[in-house]
CSV table of C-alpha atoms in Angstrom, one decimal:
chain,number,residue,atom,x,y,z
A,395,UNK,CA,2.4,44.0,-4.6
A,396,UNK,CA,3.1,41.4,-2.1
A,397,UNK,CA,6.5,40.6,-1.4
A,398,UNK,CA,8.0,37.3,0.2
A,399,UNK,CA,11.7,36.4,1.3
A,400,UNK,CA,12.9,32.9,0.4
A,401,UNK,CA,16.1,31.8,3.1
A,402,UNK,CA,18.0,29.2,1.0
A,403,UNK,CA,16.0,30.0,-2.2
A,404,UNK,CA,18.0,29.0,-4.9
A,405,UNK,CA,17.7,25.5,-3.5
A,406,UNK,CA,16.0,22.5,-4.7
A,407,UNK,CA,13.1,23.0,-2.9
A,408,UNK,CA,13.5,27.0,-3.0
A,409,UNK,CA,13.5,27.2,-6.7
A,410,UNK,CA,10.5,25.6,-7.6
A,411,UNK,CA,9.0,27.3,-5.2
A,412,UNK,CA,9.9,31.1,-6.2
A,413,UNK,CA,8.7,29.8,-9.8
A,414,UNK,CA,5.5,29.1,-8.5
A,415,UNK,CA,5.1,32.6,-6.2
A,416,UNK,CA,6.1,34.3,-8.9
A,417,UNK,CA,3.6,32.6,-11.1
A,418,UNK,CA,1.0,33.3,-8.6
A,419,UNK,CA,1.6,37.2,-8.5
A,420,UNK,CA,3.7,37.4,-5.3
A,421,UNK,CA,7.4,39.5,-6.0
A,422,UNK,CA,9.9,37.1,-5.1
A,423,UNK,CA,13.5,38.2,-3.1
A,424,UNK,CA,16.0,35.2,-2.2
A,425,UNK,CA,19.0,34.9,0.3
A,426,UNK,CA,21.0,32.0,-0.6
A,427,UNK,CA,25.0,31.8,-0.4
A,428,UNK,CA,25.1,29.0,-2.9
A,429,UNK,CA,27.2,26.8,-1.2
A,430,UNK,CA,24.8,23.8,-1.7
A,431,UNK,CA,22.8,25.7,-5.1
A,432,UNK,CA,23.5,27.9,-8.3
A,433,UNK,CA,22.5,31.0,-9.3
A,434,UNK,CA,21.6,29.7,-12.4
A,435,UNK,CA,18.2,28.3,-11.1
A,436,UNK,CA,17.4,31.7,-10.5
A,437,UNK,CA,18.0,32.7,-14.3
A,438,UNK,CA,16.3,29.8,-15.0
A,439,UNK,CA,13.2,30.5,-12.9
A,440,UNK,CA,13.1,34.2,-14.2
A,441,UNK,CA,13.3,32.8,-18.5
A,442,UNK,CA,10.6,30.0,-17.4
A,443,UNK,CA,7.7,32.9,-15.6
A,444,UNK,CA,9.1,35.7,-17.4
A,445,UNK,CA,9.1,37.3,-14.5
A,446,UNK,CA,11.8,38.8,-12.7
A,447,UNK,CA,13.0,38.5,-9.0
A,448,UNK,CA,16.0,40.0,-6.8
A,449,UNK,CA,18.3,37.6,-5.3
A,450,UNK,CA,21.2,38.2,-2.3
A,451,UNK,CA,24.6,35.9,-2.0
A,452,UNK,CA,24.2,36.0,1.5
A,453,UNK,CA,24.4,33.6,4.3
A,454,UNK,CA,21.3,33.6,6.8
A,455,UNK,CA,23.2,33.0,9.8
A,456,UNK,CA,25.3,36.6,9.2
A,457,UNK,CA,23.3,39.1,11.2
A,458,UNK,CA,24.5,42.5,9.4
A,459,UNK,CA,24.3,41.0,6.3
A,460,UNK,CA,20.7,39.9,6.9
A,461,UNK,CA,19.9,43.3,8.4
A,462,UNK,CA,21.1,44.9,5.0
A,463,UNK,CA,18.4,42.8,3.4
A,464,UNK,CA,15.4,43.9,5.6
A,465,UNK,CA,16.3,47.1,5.5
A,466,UNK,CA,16.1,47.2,1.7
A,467,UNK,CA,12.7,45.7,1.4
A,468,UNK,CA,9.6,45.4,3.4
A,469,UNK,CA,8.4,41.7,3.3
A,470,UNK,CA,4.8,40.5,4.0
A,471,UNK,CA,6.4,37.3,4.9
A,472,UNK,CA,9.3,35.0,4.5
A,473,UNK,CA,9.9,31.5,3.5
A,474,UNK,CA,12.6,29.6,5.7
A,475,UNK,CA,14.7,27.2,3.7
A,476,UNK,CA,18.0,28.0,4.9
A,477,UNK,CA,20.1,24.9,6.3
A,478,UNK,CA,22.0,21.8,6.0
A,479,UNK,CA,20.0,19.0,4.6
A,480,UNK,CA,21.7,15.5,4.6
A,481,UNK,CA,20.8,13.4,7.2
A,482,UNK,CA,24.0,10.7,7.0
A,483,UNK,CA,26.1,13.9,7.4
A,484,UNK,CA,24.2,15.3,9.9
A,485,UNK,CA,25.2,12.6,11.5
A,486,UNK,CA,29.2,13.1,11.0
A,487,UNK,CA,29.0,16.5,11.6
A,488,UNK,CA,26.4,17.2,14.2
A,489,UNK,CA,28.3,20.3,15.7
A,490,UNK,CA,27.9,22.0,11.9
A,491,UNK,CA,24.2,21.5,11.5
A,492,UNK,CA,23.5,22.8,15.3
A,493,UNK,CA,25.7,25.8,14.6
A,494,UNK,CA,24.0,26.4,11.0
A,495,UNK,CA,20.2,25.5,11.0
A,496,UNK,CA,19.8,26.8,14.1
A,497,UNK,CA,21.5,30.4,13.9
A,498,UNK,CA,20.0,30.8,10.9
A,499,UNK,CA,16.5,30.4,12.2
A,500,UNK,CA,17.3,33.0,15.1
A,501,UNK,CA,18.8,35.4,13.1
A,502,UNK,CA,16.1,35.8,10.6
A,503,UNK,CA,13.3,35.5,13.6
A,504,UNK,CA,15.4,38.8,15.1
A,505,UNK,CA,15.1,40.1,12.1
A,506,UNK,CA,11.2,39.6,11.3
A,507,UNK,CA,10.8,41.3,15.0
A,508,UNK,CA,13.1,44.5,14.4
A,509,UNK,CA,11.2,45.1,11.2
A,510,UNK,CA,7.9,43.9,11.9
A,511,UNK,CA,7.4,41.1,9.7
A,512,UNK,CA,4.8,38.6,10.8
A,513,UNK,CA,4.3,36.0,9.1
A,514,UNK,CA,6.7,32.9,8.5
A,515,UNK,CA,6.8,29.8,6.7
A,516,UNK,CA,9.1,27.3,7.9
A,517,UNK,CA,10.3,24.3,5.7
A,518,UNK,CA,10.6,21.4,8.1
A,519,UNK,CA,10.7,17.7,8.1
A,520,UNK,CA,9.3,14.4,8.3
A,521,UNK,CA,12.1,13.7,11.1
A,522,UNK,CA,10.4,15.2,13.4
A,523,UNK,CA,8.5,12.3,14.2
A,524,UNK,CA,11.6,10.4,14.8
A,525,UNK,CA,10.3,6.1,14.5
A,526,UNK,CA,6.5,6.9,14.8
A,527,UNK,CA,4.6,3.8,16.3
A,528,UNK,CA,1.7,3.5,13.5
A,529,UNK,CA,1.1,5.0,10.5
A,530,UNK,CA,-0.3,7.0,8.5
A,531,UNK,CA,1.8,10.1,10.6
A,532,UNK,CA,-0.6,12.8,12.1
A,533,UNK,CA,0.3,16.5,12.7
A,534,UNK,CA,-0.9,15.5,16.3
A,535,UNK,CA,1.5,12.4,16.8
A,536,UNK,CA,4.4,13.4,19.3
A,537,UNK,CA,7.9,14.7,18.2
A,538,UNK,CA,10.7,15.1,19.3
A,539,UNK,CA,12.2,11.2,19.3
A,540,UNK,CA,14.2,12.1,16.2
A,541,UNK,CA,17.2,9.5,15.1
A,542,UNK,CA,19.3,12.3,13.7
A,543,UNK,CA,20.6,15.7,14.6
A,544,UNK,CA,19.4,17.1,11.2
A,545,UNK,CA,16.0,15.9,12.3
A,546,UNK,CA,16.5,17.3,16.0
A,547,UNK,CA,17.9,20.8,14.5
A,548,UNK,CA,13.9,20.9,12.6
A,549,UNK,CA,12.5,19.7,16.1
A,550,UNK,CA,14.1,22.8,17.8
A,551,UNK,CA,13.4,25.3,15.2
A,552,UNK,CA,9.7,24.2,15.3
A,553,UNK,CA,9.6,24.9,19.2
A,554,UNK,CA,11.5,28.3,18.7
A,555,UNK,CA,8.7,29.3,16.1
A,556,UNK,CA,5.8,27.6,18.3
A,557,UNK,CA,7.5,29.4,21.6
A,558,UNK,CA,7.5,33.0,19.7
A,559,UNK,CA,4.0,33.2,18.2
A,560,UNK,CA,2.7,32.1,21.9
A,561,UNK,CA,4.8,34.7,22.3
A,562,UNK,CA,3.3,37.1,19.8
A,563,UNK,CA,-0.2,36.9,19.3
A,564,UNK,CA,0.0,38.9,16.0
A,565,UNK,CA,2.6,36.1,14.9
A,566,UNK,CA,1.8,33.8,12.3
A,567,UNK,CA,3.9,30.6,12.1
A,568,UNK,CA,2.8,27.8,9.7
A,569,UNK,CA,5.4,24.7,9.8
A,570,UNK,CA,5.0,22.2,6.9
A,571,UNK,CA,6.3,19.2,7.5
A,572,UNK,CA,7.9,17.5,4.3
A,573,UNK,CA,7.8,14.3,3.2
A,574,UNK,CA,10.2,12.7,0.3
A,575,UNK,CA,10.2,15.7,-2.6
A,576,UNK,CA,11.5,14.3,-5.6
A,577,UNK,CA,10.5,15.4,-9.7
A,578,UNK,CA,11.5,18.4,-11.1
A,579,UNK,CA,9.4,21.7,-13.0
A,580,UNK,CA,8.5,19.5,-16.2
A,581,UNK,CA,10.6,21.7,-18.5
A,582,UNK,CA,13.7,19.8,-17.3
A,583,UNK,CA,15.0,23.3,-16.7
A,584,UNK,CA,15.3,23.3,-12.7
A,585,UNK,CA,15.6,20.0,-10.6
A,586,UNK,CA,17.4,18.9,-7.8
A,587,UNK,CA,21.3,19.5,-8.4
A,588,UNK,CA,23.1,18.1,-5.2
A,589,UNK,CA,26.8,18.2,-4.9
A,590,UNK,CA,29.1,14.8,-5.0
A,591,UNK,CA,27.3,11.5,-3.4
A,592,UNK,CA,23.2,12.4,-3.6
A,593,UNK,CA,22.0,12.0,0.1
A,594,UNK,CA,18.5,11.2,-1.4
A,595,UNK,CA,17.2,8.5,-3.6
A,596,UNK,CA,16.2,10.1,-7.0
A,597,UNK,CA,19.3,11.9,-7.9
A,598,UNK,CA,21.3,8.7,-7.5
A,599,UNK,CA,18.6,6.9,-9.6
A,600,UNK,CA,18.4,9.6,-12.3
A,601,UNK,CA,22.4,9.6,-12.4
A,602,UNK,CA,22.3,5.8,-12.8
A,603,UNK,CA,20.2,6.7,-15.2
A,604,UNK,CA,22.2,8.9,-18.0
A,605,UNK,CA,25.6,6.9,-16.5
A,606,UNK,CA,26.5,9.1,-14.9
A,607,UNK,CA,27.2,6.1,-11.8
A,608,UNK,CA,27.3,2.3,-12.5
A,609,UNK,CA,24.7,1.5,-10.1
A,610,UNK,CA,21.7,2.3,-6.8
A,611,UNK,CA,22.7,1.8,-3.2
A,612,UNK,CA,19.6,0.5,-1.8
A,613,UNK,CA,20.6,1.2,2.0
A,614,UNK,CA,19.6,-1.8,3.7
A,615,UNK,CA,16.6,-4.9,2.7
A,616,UNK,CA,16.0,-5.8,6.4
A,617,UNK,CA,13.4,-3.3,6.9
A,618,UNK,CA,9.8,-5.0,9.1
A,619,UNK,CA,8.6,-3.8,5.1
A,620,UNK,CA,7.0,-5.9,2.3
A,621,UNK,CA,10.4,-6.1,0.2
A,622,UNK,CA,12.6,-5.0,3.1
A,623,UNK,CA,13.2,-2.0,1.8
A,624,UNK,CA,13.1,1.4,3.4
A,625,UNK,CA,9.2,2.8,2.8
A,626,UNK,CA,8.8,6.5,1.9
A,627,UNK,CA,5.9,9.3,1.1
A,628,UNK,CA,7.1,10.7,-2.3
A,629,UNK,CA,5.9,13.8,-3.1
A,630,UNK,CA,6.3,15.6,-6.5
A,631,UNK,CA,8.3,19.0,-5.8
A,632,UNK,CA,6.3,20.5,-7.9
A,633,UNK,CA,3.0,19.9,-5.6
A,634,UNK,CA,5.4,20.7,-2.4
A,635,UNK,CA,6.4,24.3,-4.0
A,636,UNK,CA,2.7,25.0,-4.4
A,637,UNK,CA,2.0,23.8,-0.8
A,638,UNK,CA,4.1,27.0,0.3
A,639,UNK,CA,2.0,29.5,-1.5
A,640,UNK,CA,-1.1,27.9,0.2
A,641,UNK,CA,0.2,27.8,3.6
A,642,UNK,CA,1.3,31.8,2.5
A,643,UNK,CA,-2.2,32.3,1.5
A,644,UNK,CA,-4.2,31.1,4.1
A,645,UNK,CA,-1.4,32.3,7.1
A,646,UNK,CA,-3.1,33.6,10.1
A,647,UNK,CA,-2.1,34.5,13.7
A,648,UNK,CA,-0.8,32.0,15.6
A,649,UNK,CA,1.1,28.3,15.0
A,650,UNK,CA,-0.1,26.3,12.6
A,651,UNK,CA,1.4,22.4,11.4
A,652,UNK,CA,0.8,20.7,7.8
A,653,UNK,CA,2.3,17.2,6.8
A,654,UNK,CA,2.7,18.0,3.0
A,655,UNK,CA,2.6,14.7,1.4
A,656,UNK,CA,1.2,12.3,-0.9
A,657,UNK,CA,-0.6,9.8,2.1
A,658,UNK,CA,1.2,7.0,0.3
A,659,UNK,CA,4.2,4.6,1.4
A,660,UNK,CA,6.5,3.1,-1.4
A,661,UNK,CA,9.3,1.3,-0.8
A,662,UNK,CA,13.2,1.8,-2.5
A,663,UNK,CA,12.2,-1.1,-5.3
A,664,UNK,CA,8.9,-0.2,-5.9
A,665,UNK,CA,10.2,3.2,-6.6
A,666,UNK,CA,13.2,1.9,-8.5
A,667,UNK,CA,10.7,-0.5,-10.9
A,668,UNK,CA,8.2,2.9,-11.5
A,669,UNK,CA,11.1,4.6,-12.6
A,670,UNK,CA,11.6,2.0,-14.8
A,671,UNK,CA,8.1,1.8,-16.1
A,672,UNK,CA,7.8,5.6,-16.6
A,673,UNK,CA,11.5,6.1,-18.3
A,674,UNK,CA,12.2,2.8,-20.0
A,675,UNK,CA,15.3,2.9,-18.4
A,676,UNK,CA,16.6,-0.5,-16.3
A,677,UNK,CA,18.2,0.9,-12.9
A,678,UNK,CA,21.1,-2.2,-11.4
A,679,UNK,CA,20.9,-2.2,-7.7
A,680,UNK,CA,23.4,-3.2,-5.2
A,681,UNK,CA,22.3,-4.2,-1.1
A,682,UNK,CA,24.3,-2.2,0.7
A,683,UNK,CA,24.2,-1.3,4.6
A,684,UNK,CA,21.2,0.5,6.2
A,685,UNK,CA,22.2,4.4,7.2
A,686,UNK,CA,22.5,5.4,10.6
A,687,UNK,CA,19.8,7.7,11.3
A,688,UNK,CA,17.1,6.2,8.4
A,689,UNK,CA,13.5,5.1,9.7
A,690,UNK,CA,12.1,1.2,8.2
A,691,UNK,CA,8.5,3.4,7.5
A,692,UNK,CA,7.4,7.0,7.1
A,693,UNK,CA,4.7,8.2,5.2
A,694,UNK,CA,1.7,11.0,5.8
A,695,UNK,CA,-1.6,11.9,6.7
A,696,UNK,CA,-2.4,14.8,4.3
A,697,UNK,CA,-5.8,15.4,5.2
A,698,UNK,CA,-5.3,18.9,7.2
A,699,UNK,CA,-3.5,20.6,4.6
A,700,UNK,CA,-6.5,19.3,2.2
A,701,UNK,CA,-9.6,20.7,4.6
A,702,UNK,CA,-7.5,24.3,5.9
A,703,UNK,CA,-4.9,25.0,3.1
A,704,UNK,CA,-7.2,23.8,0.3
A,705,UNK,CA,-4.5,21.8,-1.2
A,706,UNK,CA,-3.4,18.0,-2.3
A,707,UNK,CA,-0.3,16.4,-3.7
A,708,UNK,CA,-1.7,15.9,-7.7
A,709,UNK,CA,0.9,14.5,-9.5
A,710,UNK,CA,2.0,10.8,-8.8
A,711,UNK,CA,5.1,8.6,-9.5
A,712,UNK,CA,4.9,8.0,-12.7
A,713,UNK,CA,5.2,12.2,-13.5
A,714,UNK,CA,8.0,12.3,-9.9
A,715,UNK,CA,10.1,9.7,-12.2
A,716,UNK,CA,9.5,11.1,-15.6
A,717,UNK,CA,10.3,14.9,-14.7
A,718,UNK,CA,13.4,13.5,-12.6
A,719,UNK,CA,14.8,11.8,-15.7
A,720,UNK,CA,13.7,14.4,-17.7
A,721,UNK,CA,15.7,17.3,-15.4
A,722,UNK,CA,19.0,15.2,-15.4
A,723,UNK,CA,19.2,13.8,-19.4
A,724,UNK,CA,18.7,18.0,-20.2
A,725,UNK,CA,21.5,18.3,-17.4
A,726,UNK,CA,23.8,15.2,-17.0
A,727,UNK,CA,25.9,17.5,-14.8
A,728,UNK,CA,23.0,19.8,-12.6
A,729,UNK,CA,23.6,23.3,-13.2
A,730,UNK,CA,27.6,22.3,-14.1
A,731,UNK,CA,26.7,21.9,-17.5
């Protein structure tokens, strides 16, 4: 049977995405050090498929440590999640996330070349495209005028990966480009469990939400938008977990680039009054500054991933909101509980 490695795979984004590998038939292993996750997403993801999966506390940047885990396993590909996240601290602590993303992208590229595994999916970003002049964004629209360094550690992975399958014609690199992932596995049993202040916008409305905080930040209503608010491409996690086991799927030599997104732009209040209509729940909102770092507008062209990968984003905002909600009342405190 197939075999895949998941970097960073107890993650918010690397849990629903072993659930849905392991549902598809593929034997899951995960590397994750659990600084920023729990193990107990990975007992959760074995009770929910009945299936299980072998997991390493290990950080990806540690060479030997890494090397102990390809030598125990032969991997038909890996899944690259591994790496600081948060854009506003990127943006504090820009030495960190060079040091971290970027080492750990090396290292387990080293690695896939000692032991001859040729096929990698990387989990990149939306950032990439830095303040993109027109949208909808195209995989073909330039990079590389990102307003972050989280954004500029994706840019320089991506041209690592790019630079070692021209490099390696038997290579096969597939970057997918991320929108907003937000939801969580409609069980309520996995979702996204960040640790202190949420970087992103659903956990902070979902912990407004079960009071667990008095109120929403909305960073910023000066935005060139229709409300002034900040204009994202939501995309359920669910539908972004199964985007990985496409690109797995249909990986083939070479360098390949996906926007995996909804093709839809909603701003921070029309977000805010759908979670409202979906959970019944009235969200207060406070104005605050904008974020250094954050774009007015950002949302995808899907259509590639559609004609190549065979896939779509299915589920809308309505199911993002209600699976959110339904994720943080089961766990008021993540995985803490």
């Amino acid at each position: 049977m197939a075999t895949v490695l998941l970097t960073g795979g107890a993650g918010f984004i690397g849990s629903h995405t072993a659930l849905e590998f392991l549902n598809a038939g593929v034997d899951v292993v995960v590397v994750d050090d659990f600084s920023n996750s729990s193990p107990k997403a990975l007992d959760r993801v074995q009770k929910l498929t009945g299936k299980s999966l072998t997991s390493y506390n290990q950080n990806a940047c540690d060479a030997e440590g890494m090397r102990r885990v390809f030598a125990n396993c032969r991997f038909d590909a890996v899944v690259h999640f591994a790496g600081f996240k948060a854009v506003g601290e990127s943006v504090a602590k820009p030495l960190e996330y060079y040091r971290n993303n970027i080492d750990s992208a090396l290292t387990v590229c080293e690695l896939m070349r000692e032991y001859d595994v040729r096929k990698i999916v990387f989990s990149s970003s939306a950032t990439v495209y830095g303040s993109a002049k027109t949208m909808p964004i195209l995989e073909s629209f330039e990079t590389g005028r990102c307003t972050n360094p989280y954004g500029w550690t994706k840019f320089m992975i991506e041209q690592i990966l790019l630079d070692a399958a021209k490099a390696d014609p038997n290579l096969s690199v597939t970057l997918l480009r991320y929108f907003n992932p937000v939801g969580a596995h409609e069980s309520g049993e996995i979702g996204e469990d960040p640790l202190g202040l949420p970087n992103n916008l659903a956990p902070f409305i979902t912990q407004v939400a079960v009071g667990k905080r008095a109120k929403l930040n909305v960073f910023g209503n000066t935005y060139p938008t229709p409300d002034g608010t900040g204009v994202r491409d939501y995309i359920h996690v669910v539908d972004l977990a199964q985007g990985h086991v496409a690109a797995y799927q249909h990986a083939t030599p070479g360098a390949h680039i996906y926007n995996l997104g909804t093709g839809k732009g909603t701003s921070v209040l029309e977000f805010v009054a759908a979670f409202e209509r979906a959970t019944g729940v009235h969200i207060p909102y406070e104005i605050v500054e904008p974020r250094p770092g954050d774009v007015a507008v950002c949302y995808a062209d899907p259509k590639r991933a559609e004609q190549e990968l065979g896939w779509t984003a299915k589920l809308g905002l309505d199911e993002m909101c209600r699976d959110a909600y339904n994720w943080q009342r089961k766990n008021p405190n993540g995985y803490r509980d």
